[in-house]
Amino acid sequence: MADSSVNDTVNDLKTTANEVGTEVSKTIDNKMGDNGTSDLSGKTADAKQAIKESASKYSAQAADKARTFAEDGKARASGALEQIAQLLNDAAGQVDDKLGSRYGGYTRSAADSVSGFADQVKAKDIDELVDDARELVRKSPAIAVGAAAAIGFVIARLVQSGVDANPKA
């Protein structure tokens, strides 16, 4: 499912780039005189303005699409965090039985923390989450680099397991 959304995004961006090129070409053609010559400084200014307007339009479309993907990712992440919290709560009873209530309490505390974090993610909009991430990187760059490395490792393992599960032969 993730592959199809990435492919759709790439195709949308290719289409947008082609549309920008077509509109620029049309604008230049429209600004040229019948014989292909004209006052070049005026035509150049018009072409620059048309390019700026087209770029602005498509930039806004790209930003809207990125925001949509970010909102979808936020919803998925908070759902995954809630599932992890539920798994921890479910495991707490087993931890009580095998290791004692003290360690079960630690598990419940971890579940509460994860659940609270999921609620925070749900409650904030994308801009607030980005600002929080920037602030974390400024305050603790080592933690940010470590987290990025860990996330990269997890993603690489997930991709590798997907490739291994779907061999093309």
Short mmCIF file of C-alpha atoms in Angstrom, two decimals:
data_model
loop_
_atom_site.label_atom_id
_atom_site.label_comp_id
_atom_site.label_asym_id
_atom_site.label_seq_id
_atom_site.Cartn_x
_atom_site.Cartn_y
_atom_site.Cartn_z
CA MET A 1 0.00 0.00 0.00
CA ALA A 2 2.87 2.36 0.82
CA ASP A 3 4.51 1.56 -2.52
CA SER A 4 1.36 2.53 -4.42
CA SER A 5 1.05 5.86 -2.60
CA VAL A 6 4.72 6.62 -3.30
CA ASN A 7 4.24 5.69 -6.96
CA ASP A 8 1.10 7.83 -7.12
CA THR A 9 3.00 10.75 -5.64
CA VAL A 10 5.86 10.35 -8.11
CA ASN A 11 3.41 10.15 -11.00
CA ASP A 12 1.56 13.24 -9.72
CA LEU A 13 4.83 15.16 -9.53
CA LYS A 14 5.80 14.08 -13.06
CA THR A 15 2.40 15.18 -14.34
CA THR A 16 2.74 18.51 -12.55
CA ALA A 17 6.20 19.08 -14.03
CA ASN A 18 4.87 18.31 -17.52
CA GLU A 19 1.97 20.71 -16.98
CA VAL A 20 4.34 23.48 -15.88
CA GLY A 21 6.46 22.93 -18.98
CA THR A 22 3.41 22.98 -21.23
CA GLU A 23 2.06 26.17 -19.66
CA VAL A 24 5.43 27.92 -19.94
CA SER A 25 5.69 26.89 -23.58
CA LYS A 26 2.16 28.15 -24.30
CA THR A 27 2.87 31.42 -22.55
CA ILE A 28 6.04 31.98 -24.53
CA ASP A 29 4.27 31.09 -27.78
CA ASN A 30 1.40 33.46 -26.98
CA LYS A 31 3.76 36.29 -26.16
CA MET A 32 5.71 35.97 -29.40
CA GLY A 33 4.52 37.92 -32.43
CA ASP A 34 3.21 36.37 -35.62
CA ASN A 35 6.65 36.30 -37.18
CA GLY A 36 8.34 35.05 -34.01
CA THR A 37 9.99 38.35 -33.20
CA SER A 38 8.98 40.98 -30.74
CA ASP A 39 10.23 43.25 -28.06
CA LEU A 40 12.27 40.66 -26.18
CA SER A 41 12.59 42.58 -22.92
CA GLY A 42 8.79 42.85 -22.57
CA LYS A 43 8.27 39.25 -23.61
CA THR A 44 10.97 38.07 -21.24
CA ALA A 45 9.34 39.91 -18.35
CA ASP A 46 5.97 38.43 -19.26
CA ALA A 47 7.47 34.95 -19.49
CA LYS A 48 9.18 35.36 -16.12
CA GLN A 49 5.91 36.46 -14.55
CA ALA A 50 4.06 33.51 -16.08
CA ILE A 51 6.71 31.11 -14.78
CA LYS A 52 6.49 32.63 -11.30
CA GLU A 53 2.71 32.33 -11.30
CA SER A 54 2.81 28.73 -12.52
CA ALA A 55 5.51 27.80 -10.01
CA SER A 56 3.52 29.41 -7.20
CA LYS A 57 0.36 27.54 -8.21
CA TYR A 58 2.08 24.16 -8.37
CA SER A 59 4.04 24.83 -5.19
CA ALA A 60 0.77 25.35 -3.35
CA GLN A 61 -0.62 22.12 -4.82
CA ALA A 62 2.51 20.22 -3.74
CA ALA A 63 2.28 21.68 -0.22
CA ASP A 64 -1.37 20.62 0.04
CA LYS A 65 -0.53 17.09 -1.09
CA ALA A 66 2.38 16.91 1.39
CA ARG A 67 0.10 18.08 4.20
CA THR A 68 -2.44 15.40 3.29
CA PHE A 69 0.26 12.71 3.41
CA ALA A 70 1.54 14.09 6.73
CA GLU A 71 -1.97 14.01 8.26
CA ASP A 72 -2.39 10.42 7.09
CA GLY A 73 0.99 9.51 8.57
CA LYS A 74 0.09 11.20 11.85
CA ALA A 75 -3.15 9.21 12.07
CA ARG A 76 -1.30 5.95 11.37
CA ALA A 77 1.43 6.73 13.88
CA SER A 78 -1.01 7.56 16.67
CA GLY A 79 -2.96 4.38 15.89
CA ALA A 80 0.23 2.31 16.04
CA LEU A 81 1.19 3.93 19.35
CA GLU A 82 -2.23 3.08 20.78
CA GLN A 83 -1.79 -0.53 19.70
CA ILE A 84 1.63 -0.67 21.36
CA ALA A 85 0.15 0.75 24.56
CA GLN A 86 -2.59 -1.89 24.46
CA LEU A 87 -0.01 -4.64 23.92
CA LEU A 88 1.98 -3.39 26.90
CA ASN A 89 -1.16 -3.31 29.06
CA ASP A 90 -2.03 -6.85 27.98
CA ALA A 91 1.51 -8.02 28.69
CA ALA A 92 1.53 -6.47 32.16
CA GLY A 93 -0.58 -9.30 33.56
CA GLN A 94 1.86 -11.89 32.27
CA VAL A 95 4.77 -9.90 33.65
CA ASP A 96 2.99 -9.85 37.04
CA ASP A 97 2.71 -13.64 36.99
CA LYS A 98 6.25 -14.37 35.82
CA LEU A 99 8.36 -11.59 37.34
CA GLY A 100 6.23 -10.04 40.02
CA SER A 101 3.88 -7.11 40.42
CA ARG A 102 6.73 -4.63 40.65
CA TYR A 103 7.78 -5.30 37.05
CA GLY A 104 4.16 -5.45 35.93
CA GLY A 105 3.80 -1.95 37.32
CA TYR A 106 6.75 -0.83 35.21
CA THR A 107 5.03 -2.30 32.16
CA ARG A 108 1.79 -0.51 32.98
CA SER A 109 3.70 2.74 33.48
CA ALA A 110 5.34 2.30 30.08
CA ALA A 111 1.93 1.63 28.53
CA ASP A 112 0.53 4.79 30.12
CA SER A 113 3.46 6.81 28.79
CA VAL A 114 3.02 5.45 25.27
CA SER A 115 -0.73 6.07 25.44
CA GLY A 116 -0.14 9.64 26.63
CA PHE A 117 2.29 10.23 23.78
CA ALA A 118 -0.29 8.89 21.29
CA ASP A 119 -2.84 11.33 22.70
CA GLN A 120 -0.35 14.20 22.31
CA VAL A 121 0.31 13.25 18.69
CA LYS A 122 -3.43 13.17 17.98
CA ALA A 123 -4.05 16.52 19.66
CA LYS A 124 -1.38 18.47 17.78
CA ASP A 125 -1.51 19.59 14.19
CA ILE A 126 1.31 18.93 11.74
CA ASP A 127 2.93 22.33 12.18
CA GLU A 128 3.14 21.87 15.95
CA LEU A 129 4.68 18.41 15.53
CA VAL A 130 7.29 19.78 13.11
CA ASP A 131 8.11 22.61 15.53
CA ASP A 132 8.47 20.10 18.38
CA ALA A 133 10.79 17.95 16.28
CA ARG A 134 12.93 20.97 15.37
CA GLU A 135 13.16 21.98 19.01
CA LEU A 136 14.20 18.44 20.00
CA VAL A 137 16.95 18.45 17.38
CA ARG A 138 18.20 21.83 18.61
CA LYS A 139 18.23 20.75 22.25
CA SER A 140 19.51 17.20 21.79
CA PRO A 141 21.18 16.61 18.44
CA ALA A 142 22.74 13.32 19.62
CA ILE A 143 19.31 11.90 20.48
CA ALA A 144 17.96 13.05 17.12
CA VAL A 145 20.81 11.39 15.23
CA GLY A 146 20.40 8.19 17.26
CA ALA A 147 16.66 8.15 16.67
CA ALA A 148 17.16 8.75 12.93
CA ALA A 149 19.65 5.87 12.79
CA ALA A 150 17.27 3.57 14.67
CA ILE A 151 14.34 4.51 12.45
CA GLY A 152 16.49 3.99 9.36
CA PHE A 153 17.51 0.56 10.61
CA VAL A 154 13.88 -0.42 11.26
CA ILE A 155 12.78 0.82 7.84
CA ALA A 156 15.64 -1.04 6.15
CA ARG A 157 14.66 -4.25 7.96
CA LEU A 158 11.00 -3.81 7.00
CA VAL A 159 11.90 -3.20 3.36
CA GLN A 160 14.29 -6.17 3.37
CA SER A 161 11.65 -8.46 4.89
CA GLY A 162 9.17 -7.27 2.25
CA VAL A 163 11.68 -8.03 -0.51
CA ASP A 164 12.44 -11.46 0.97
CA ALA A 165 8.71 -12.24 1.29
CA ASN A 166 7.98 -11.31 -2.35
CA PRO A 167 10.82 -12.77 -4.45
CA LYS A 168 10.53 -12.03 -8.15
CA ALA A 169 11.61 -15.10 -10.03
#
